[in-house]
């Protein structure tokens, strides 16, 4: 639901009644991930998507029905080729959708949804935890969980249920993940099970581009397109200017390794080293390859790469760390221009994030939508 938070925030402010359909579980080659949502207001206006078009009409009708009845409902949509007019996913996947009415007269659920939409639209860190499977009387109940573990709202069950759900949601929020977990309806790991969907809303991930070169300008633009918070860093003030990089969120004049030492990074951060100058690269990569970031790539020819590896080994960087380095940076697209090179780099970043191979899909026998979940996530949860 938080993927359409800006529009829902406006609807709440205007006092509109609406229903939200949220993908809560996926299987096979499903087009959208858990958390994807479609909302329909009382006037029939719709925003968002749960399937890329395959079952939107049926889900739209479920939303209108939920507004009429005031009850949440969970529905499964799978694949069927028996009837050309049947409702189903043409991609062959399966999705479960939870539809919940959010009406202005509801004094319990409405304030939670309104606060969640406001926080997500404002870029604040928050998690929305909802019961998506379990006793009918609890279906659709929600908590708003903050980064400190505090919560607003109630799931309406056993007193310990709220506490346990908030703790689970906070753990996912710390990792910036949206996932489902199973807990007991009494707040323990035993007893009647309920399935909780925790949607995390966190600030955009960071892309730090080291080297204020021509290629950096194109990479900044595509980084913003991919919803990264983009920083350009270079030690040379004549090149590192906001005039040269108007699309960057910030431009920093500093030695790359010194800036990396003092800035905050996390498991979603991508570091793109475009300087291809040993005096900048080596001290920077010594540090970068030890950090728990998502991606470290460095520009340069194959010859530059071999020389860079030699210098890093001499500096004491170990083989496990060197194995993390994507160099030469990017996918083999035959790129020549800065824009083509930026596309090559962005393609590798997305493939690394989503578990893709970077190979053409034509003739491929593997699924288009990769399952990048950790093994532990596959038992009673989806990521």
PDB file of C-alpha atoms in Angstrom, residues 4-185:
ATOM      1  CA  UNK A   4       0.758   4.724  -3.521  1.00  0.00           C
ATOM      2  CA  UNK A   5       1.083   6.618  -0.243  1.00  0.00           C
ATOM      3  CA  UNK A   6       1.137  10.109  -1.767  1.00  0.00           C
ATOM      4  CA  UNK A   7      -2.275   9.665  -3.393  1.00  0.00           C
ATOM      5  CA  UNK A   8      -3.768   7.962  -0.334  1.00  0.00           C
ATOM      6  CA  UNK A   9      -2.463  10.762   1.875  1.00  0.00           C
ATOM      7  CA  UNK A  10      -4.361  13.243  -0.288  1.00  0.00           C
ATOM      8  CA  UNK A  11      -7.513  11.112  -0.180  1.00  0.00           C
ATOM      9  CA  UNK A  12      -7.347  10.906   3.602  1.00  0.00           C
ATOM     10  CA  UNK A  13      -6.899  14.678   3.878  1.00  0.00           C
ATOM     11  CA  UNK A  14      -9.954  15.165   1.652  1.00  0.00           C
ATOM     12  CA  UNK A  15     -12.026  12.799   3.797  1.00  0.00           C
ATOM     13  CA  UNK A  16     -12.639  10.279   1.025  1.00  0.00           C
ATOM     14  CA  UNK A  17     -13.758   6.719   1.666  1.00  0.00           C
ATOM     15  CA  UNK A  18     -11.715   4.166  -0.253  1.00  0.00           C
ATOM     16  CA  UNK A  19     -10.695   0.525  -0.373  1.00  0.00           C
ATOM     17  CA  UNK A  20      -7.153  -0.772  -0.797  1.00  0.00           C
ATOM     18  CA  UNK A  21      -6.242  -4.039  -2.494  1.00  0.00           C
ATOM     19  CA  UNK A  22      -2.731  -5.177  -1.576  1.00  0.00           C
ATOM     20  CA  UNK A  23      -0.680  -8.057  -2.937  1.00  0.00           C
ATOM     21  CA  UNK A  24       0.138 -10.168   0.126  1.00  0.00           C
ATOM     22  CA  UNK A  25       1.598 -13.315  -1.437  1.00  0.00           C
ATOM     23  CA  UNK A  26       3.033 -14.294  -4.819  1.00  0.00           C
ATOM     24  CA  UNK A  27       3.987 -17.514  -6.534  1.00  0.00           C
ATOM     25  CA  UNK A  28       5.643 -18.276  -9.843  1.00  0.00           C
ATOM     26  CA  UNK A  29       6.161 -15.520 -12.384  1.00  0.00           C
ATOM     27  CA  UNK A  30       3.951 -12.912 -10.716  1.00  0.00           C
ATOM     28  CA  UNK A  31       4.229  -9.362 -12.117  1.00  0.00           C
ATOM     29  CA  UNK A  32       4.114  -7.436  -8.801  1.00  0.00           C
ATOM     30  CA  UNK A  33       5.665  -8.059  -5.385  1.00  0.00           C
ATOM     31  CA  UNK A  34       3.955  -8.121  -1.980  1.00  0.00           C
ATOM     32  CA  UNK A  35       2.990  -4.596  -0.969  1.00  0.00           C
ATOM     33  CA  UNK A  36       1.913  -3.532  -4.472  1.00  0.00           C
ATOM     34  CA  UNK A  37      -1.531  -1.969  -4.215  1.00  0.00           C
ATOM     35  CA  UNK A  38      -4.592  -0.720  -6.065  1.00  0.00           C
ATOM     36  CA  UNK A  39      -6.945   1.724  -4.339  1.00  0.00           C
ATOM     37  CA  UNK A  40     -10.469   2.720  -5.373  1.00  0.00           C
ATOM     38  CA  UNK A  41     -12.424   5.585  -3.813  1.00  0.00           C
ATOM     39  CA  UNK A  42     -16.183   5.874  -3.387  1.00  0.00           C
ATOM     40  CA  UNK A  43     -16.465   7.785  -6.665  1.00  0.00           C
ATOM     41  CA  UNK A  44     -14.758   4.998  -8.591  1.00  0.00           C
ATOM     42  CA  UNK A  45     -11.364   6.677  -9.039  1.00  0.00           C
ATOM     43  CA  UNK A  46      -8.519   4.141  -9.070  1.00  0.00           C
ATOM     44  CA  UNK A  47      -4.781   4.472  -8.464  1.00  0.00           C
ATOM     45  CA  UNK A  48      -2.011   1.884  -8.430  1.00  0.00           C
ATOM     46  CA  UNK A  49      -1.815  -1.669  -9.729  1.00  0.00           C
ATOM     47  CA  UNK A  50      -1.649  -5.214  -8.363  1.00  0.00           C
ATOM     48  CA  UNK A  51      -0.927  -7.157 -11.535  1.00  0.00           C
ATOM     49  CA  UNK A  52       0.139  -4.888 -14.364  1.00  0.00           C
ATOM     50  CA  UNK A  53      -3.337  -5.172 -15.886  1.00  0.00           C
ATOM     51  CA  UNK A  54      -4.201  -8.895 -15.791  1.00  0.00           C
ATOM     52  CA  UNK A  55      -6.727  -8.862 -12.950  1.00  0.00           C
ATOM     53  CA  UNK A  56      -7.222  -5.159 -12.291  1.00  0.00           C
ATOM     54  CA  UNK A  57     -10.889  -5.246 -13.327  1.00  0.00           C
ATOM     55  CA  UNK A  58     -11.776  -8.031 -10.907  1.00  0.00           C
ATOM     56  CA  UNK A  59      -9.825  -6.384  -8.084  1.00  0.00           C
ATOM     57  CA  UNK A  60     -11.528  -3.065  -8.838  1.00  0.00           C
ATOM     58  CA  UNK A  61     -14.899  -4.766  -8.305  1.00  0.00           C
ATOM     59  CA  UNK A  62     -13.677  -6.336  -5.048  1.00  0.00           C
ATOM     60  CA  UNK A  63     -12.721  -2.876  -3.813  1.00  0.00           C
ATOM     61  CA  UNK A  64     -16.182  -1.512  -4.615  1.00  0.00           C
ATOM     62  CA  UNK A  65     -17.773  -4.486  -2.847  1.00  0.00           C
ATOM     63  CA  UNK A  66     -15.578  -3.932   0.237  1.00  0.00           C
ATOM     64  CA  UNK A  67     -16.736  -0.306   0.380  1.00  0.00           C
ATOM     65  CA  UNK A  68     -20.343  -1.485   0.320  1.00  0.00           C
ATOM     66  CA  UNK A  69     -19.976  -4.213   2.951  1.00  0.00           C
ATOM     67  CA  UNK A  70     -17.292  -2.682   5.159  1.00  0.00           C
ATOM     68  CA  UNK A  71     -15.520  -6.055   5.356  1.00  0.00           C
ATOM     69  CA  UNK A  72     -12.012  -7.133   4.356  1.00  0.00           C
ATOM     70  CA  UNK A  73     -11.630 -10.055   1.972  1.00  0.00           C
ATOM     71  CA  UNK A  74      -8.713 -12.087   0.653  1.00  0.00           C
ATOM     72  CA  UNK A  75      -8.789 -13.451  -2.904  1.00  0.00           C
ATOM     73  CA  UNK A  76      -6.433 -15.661  -4.935  1.00  0.00           C
ATOM     74  CA  UNK A  77      -5.793 -15.107  -8.645  1.00  0.00           C
ATOM     75  CA  UNK A  78      -4.002 -17.796 -10.624  1.00  0.00           C
ATOM     76  CA  UNK A  79      -3.453 -18.810 -14.213  1.00  0.00           C
ATOM     77  CA  UNK A  80      -6.093 -20.388 -16.424  1.00  0.00           C
ATOM     78  CA  UNK A  81      -6.039 -20.880 -20.204  1.00  0.00           C
ATOM     79  CA  UNK A  82      -9.330 -22.766 -20.335  1.00  0.00           C
ATOM     80  CA  UNK A  83     -11.431 -19.690 -20.970  1.00  0.00           C
ATOM     81  CA  UNK A  84     -10.222 -16.695 -22.959  1.00  0.00           C
ATOM     82  CA  UNK A  85     -12.422 -14.451 -20.812  1.00  0.00           C
ATOM     83  CA  UNK A  86     -11.484 -15.942 -17.435  1.00  0.00           C
ATOM     84  CA  UNK A  87      -9.887 -13.718 -14.822  1.00  0.00           C
ATOM     85  CA  UNK A  88      -6.279 -14.764 -14.283  1.00  0.00           C
ATOM     86  CA  UNK A  89      -2.603 -13.971 -14.723  1.00  0.00           C
ATOM     87  CA  UNK A  90      -1.319 -14.499 -18.248  1.00  0.00           C
ATOM     88  CA  UNK A  91       2.229 -14.754 -16.912  1.00  0.00           C
ATOM     89  CA  UNK A  92       1.419 -18.056 -15.200  1.00  0.00           C
ATOM     90  CA  UNK A  93       1.913 -16.833 -11.640  1.00  0.00           C
ATOM     91  CA  UNK A  94      -0.367 -16.718  -8.614  1.00  0.00           C
ATOM     92  CA  UNK A  95      -1.098 -13.746  -6.357  1.00  0.00           C
ATOM     93  CA  UNK A  96      -3.118 -13.392  -3.179  1.00  0.00           C
ATOM     94  CA  UNK A  97      -4.767 -10.016  -2.677  1.00  0.00           C
ATOM     95  CA  UNK A  98      -6.177  -8.545   0.521  1.00  0.00           C
ATOM     96  CA  UNK A  99      -8.906  -5.936   0.044  1.00  0.00           C
ATOM     97  CA  UNK A 100      -9.690  -3.650   2.990  1.00  0.00           C
ATOM     98  CA  UNK A 101     -12.188  -0.774   3.229  1.00  0.00           C
ATOM     99  CA  UNK A 102     -10.812   2.430   4.736  1.00  0.00           C
ATOM    100  CA  UNK A 103     -13.782   4.616   5.611  1.00  0.00           C
ATOM    101  CA  UNK A 104     -13.787   7.978   7.347  1.00  0.00           C
ATOM    102  CA  UNK A 105     -16.213   6.683   9.983  1.00  0.00           C
ATOM    103  CA  UNK A 106     -13.809   3.899  11.015  1.00  0.00           C
ATOM    104  CA  UNK A 107     -12.159   5.136  14.222  1.00  0.00           C
ATOM    105  CA  UNK A 108      -9.623   2.306  14.426  1.00  0.00           C
ATOM    106  CA  UNK A 109      -8.295   1.444  10.962  1.00  0.00           C
ATOM    107  CA  UNK A 110      -8.657   4.845   9.295  1.00  0.00           C
ATOM    108  CA  UNK A 111      -6.239   6.743  11.606  1.00  0.00           C
ATOM    109  CA  UNK A 112      -3.584   4.027  11.129  1.00  0.00           C
ATOM    110  CA  UNK A 113      -3.850   4.143   7.338  1.00  0.00           C
ATOM    111  CA  UNK A 114      -3.872   7.946   7.323  1.00  0.00           C
ATOM    112  CA  UNK A 115      -0.757   8.129   9.501  1.00  0.00           C
ATOM    113  CA  UNK A 116       1.028   5.477   7.429  1.00  0.00           C
ATOM    114  CA  UNK A 117       0.239   7.288   4.172  1.00  0.00           C
ATOM    115  CA  UNK A 118       1.359  10.614   5.636  1.00  0.00           C
ATOM    116  CA  UNK A 119       4.663   9.187   6.897  1.00  0.00           C
ATOM    117  CA  UNK A 120       5.474   7.344   3.669  1.00  0.00           C
ATOM    118  CA  UNK A 121       4.506  10.318   1.480  1.00  0.00           C
ATOM    119  CA  UNK A 122       6.788  12.506   3.595  1.00  0.00           C
ATOM    120  CA  UNK A 123       9.748  10.145   3.253  1.00  0.00           C
ATOM    121  CA  UNK A 124       9.759   9.176   6.926  1.00  0.00           C
ATOM    122  CA  UNK A 125      10.812   5.706   8.074  1.00  0.00           C
ATOM    123  CA  UNK A 126       7.770   3.669   9.032  1.00  0.00           C
ATOM    124  CA  UNK A 127       6.196   0.229   8.735  1.00  0.00           C
ATOM    125  CA  UNK A 128       2.570  -0.771   8.247  1.00  0.00           C
ATOM    126  CA  UNK A 129       1.825  -4.203   9.713  1.00  0.00           C
ATOM    127  CA  UNK A 130      -1.460  -5.900   8.778  1.00  0.00           C
ATOM    128  CA  UNK A 131      -3.057  -9.278   9.399  1.00  0.00           C
ATOM    129  CA  UNK A 132      -3.517 -10.799   5.960  1.00  0.00           C
ATOM    130  CA  UNK A 133      -4.503 -14.327   6.945  1.00  0.00           C
ATOM    131  CA  UNK A 134      -6.060 -15.718  10.117  1.00  0.00           C
ATOM    132  CA  UNK A 135      -9.313 -15.446  12.044  1.00  0.00           C
ATOM    133  CA  UNK A 136     -11.911 -13.526   9.996  1.00  0.00           C
ATOM    134  CA  UNK A 137     -12.486 -11.007  12.774  1.00  0.00           C
ATOM    135  CA  UNK A 138      -8.795  -9.977  12.648  1.00  0.00           C
ATOM    136  CA  UNK A 139      -8.363  -9.837   8.872  1.00  0.00           C
ATOM    137  CA  UNK A 140      -7.127  -6.443   7.712  1.00  0.00           C
ATOM    138  CA  UNK A 141      -6.396  -5.042  11.187  1.00  0.00           C
ATOM    139  CA  UNK A 142      -3.290  -2.837  11.197  1.00  0.00           C
ATOM    140  CA  UNK A 143      -0.490  -1.311  13.247  1.00  0.00           C
ATOM    141  CA  UNK A 144       1.771   1.606  12.376  1.00  0.00           C
ATOM    142  CA  UNK A 145       5.288   0.855  13.642  1.00  0.00           C
ATOM    143  CA  UNK A 146       8.067   3.414  13.977  1.00  0.00           C
ATOM    144  CA  UNK A 147      11.844   2.936  13.858  1.00  0.00           C
ATOM    145  CA  UNK A 148      11.992   2.935  17.656  1.00  0.00           C
ATOM    146  CA  UNK A 149       9.571  -0.005  17.832  1.00  0.00           C
ATOM    147  CA  UNK A 150       6.648   2.035  19.123  1.00  0.00           C
ATOM    148  CA  UNK A 151       3.269   1.543  17.495  1.00  0.00           C
ATOM    149  CA  UNK A 152      -0.164   3.054  16.982  1.00  0.00           C
ATOM    150  CA  UNK A 153      -3.368   1.120  16.437  1.00  0.00           C
ATOM    151  CA  UNK A 154      -4.243  -2.413  17.437  1.00  0.00           C
ATOM    152  CA  UNK A 155      -4.674  -5.775  15.775  1.00  0.00           C
ATOM    153  CA  UNK A 156      -7.611  -6.428  18.076  1.00  0.00           C
ATOM    154  CA  UNK A 157      -6.596  -9.835  19.387  1.00  0.00           C
ATOM    155  CA  UNK A 158      -4.634 -11.008  22.413  1.00  0.00           C
ATOM    156  CA  UNK A 159      -2.809  -8.191  24.270  1.00  0.00           C
ATOM    157  CA  UNK A 160       0.578  -9.695  23.338  1.00  0.00           C
ATOM    158  CA  UNK A 161      -0.270  -9.835  19.628  1.00  0.00           C
ATOM    159  CA  UNK A 162       0.372  -6.123  19.114  1.00  0.00           C
ATOM    160  CA  UNK A 163       3.718  -6.303  20.921  1.00  0.00           C
ATOM    161  CA  UNK A 164       4.940  -9.311  18.941  1.00  0.00           C
ATOM    162  CA  UNK A 165       3.716  -7.896  15.628  1.00  0.00           C
ATOM    163  CA  UNK A 166       5.436  -4.557  16.304  1.00  0.00           C
ATOM    164  CA  UNK A 167       8.720  -6.333  17.090  1.00  0.00           C
ATOM    165  CA  UNK A 168       8.537  -8.357  13.864  1.00  0.00           C
ATOM    166  CA  UNK A 169       7.691  -5.257  11.830  1.00  0.00           C
ATOM    167  CA  UNK A 170      10.528  -3.271  13.372  1.00  0.00           C
ATOM    168  CA  UNK A 171      13.028  -6.012  12.466  1.00  0.00           C
ATOM    169  CA  UNK A 172      11.904  -5.852   8.841  1.00  0.00           C
ATOM    170  CA  UNK A 173      11.934  -2.053   8.938  1.00  0.00           C
ATOM    171  CA  UNK A 174      15.541  -2.073  10.152  1.00  0.00           C
ATOM    172  CA  UNK A 175      16.414  -4.084   7.020  1.00  0.00           C
ATOM    173  CA  UNK A 176      14.227  -1.936   4.750  1.00  0.00           C
ATOM    174  CA  UNK A 177      12.233  -5.005   3.705  1.00  0.00           C
ATOM    175  CA  UNK A 178       8.600  -5.847   3.046  1.00  0.00           C
ATOM    176  CA  UNK A 179       7.701  -9.412   3.976  1.00  0.00           C
ATOM    177  CA  UNK A 180       5.188 -11.701   5.654  1.00  0.00           C
ATOM    178  CA  UNK A 181       5.731 -13.576   8.896  1.00  0.00           C
ATOM    179  CA  UNK A 182       3.615 -16.078  10.781  1.00  0.00           C
ATOM    180  CA  UNK A 183       2.970 -15.609  14.487  1.00  0.00           C
ATOM    181  CA  UNK A 184       0.449 -16.976  16.937  1.00  0.00           C
ATOM    182  CA  UNK A 185      -2.802 -15.113  17.439  1.00  0.00           C
TER     183      UNK A 185
END
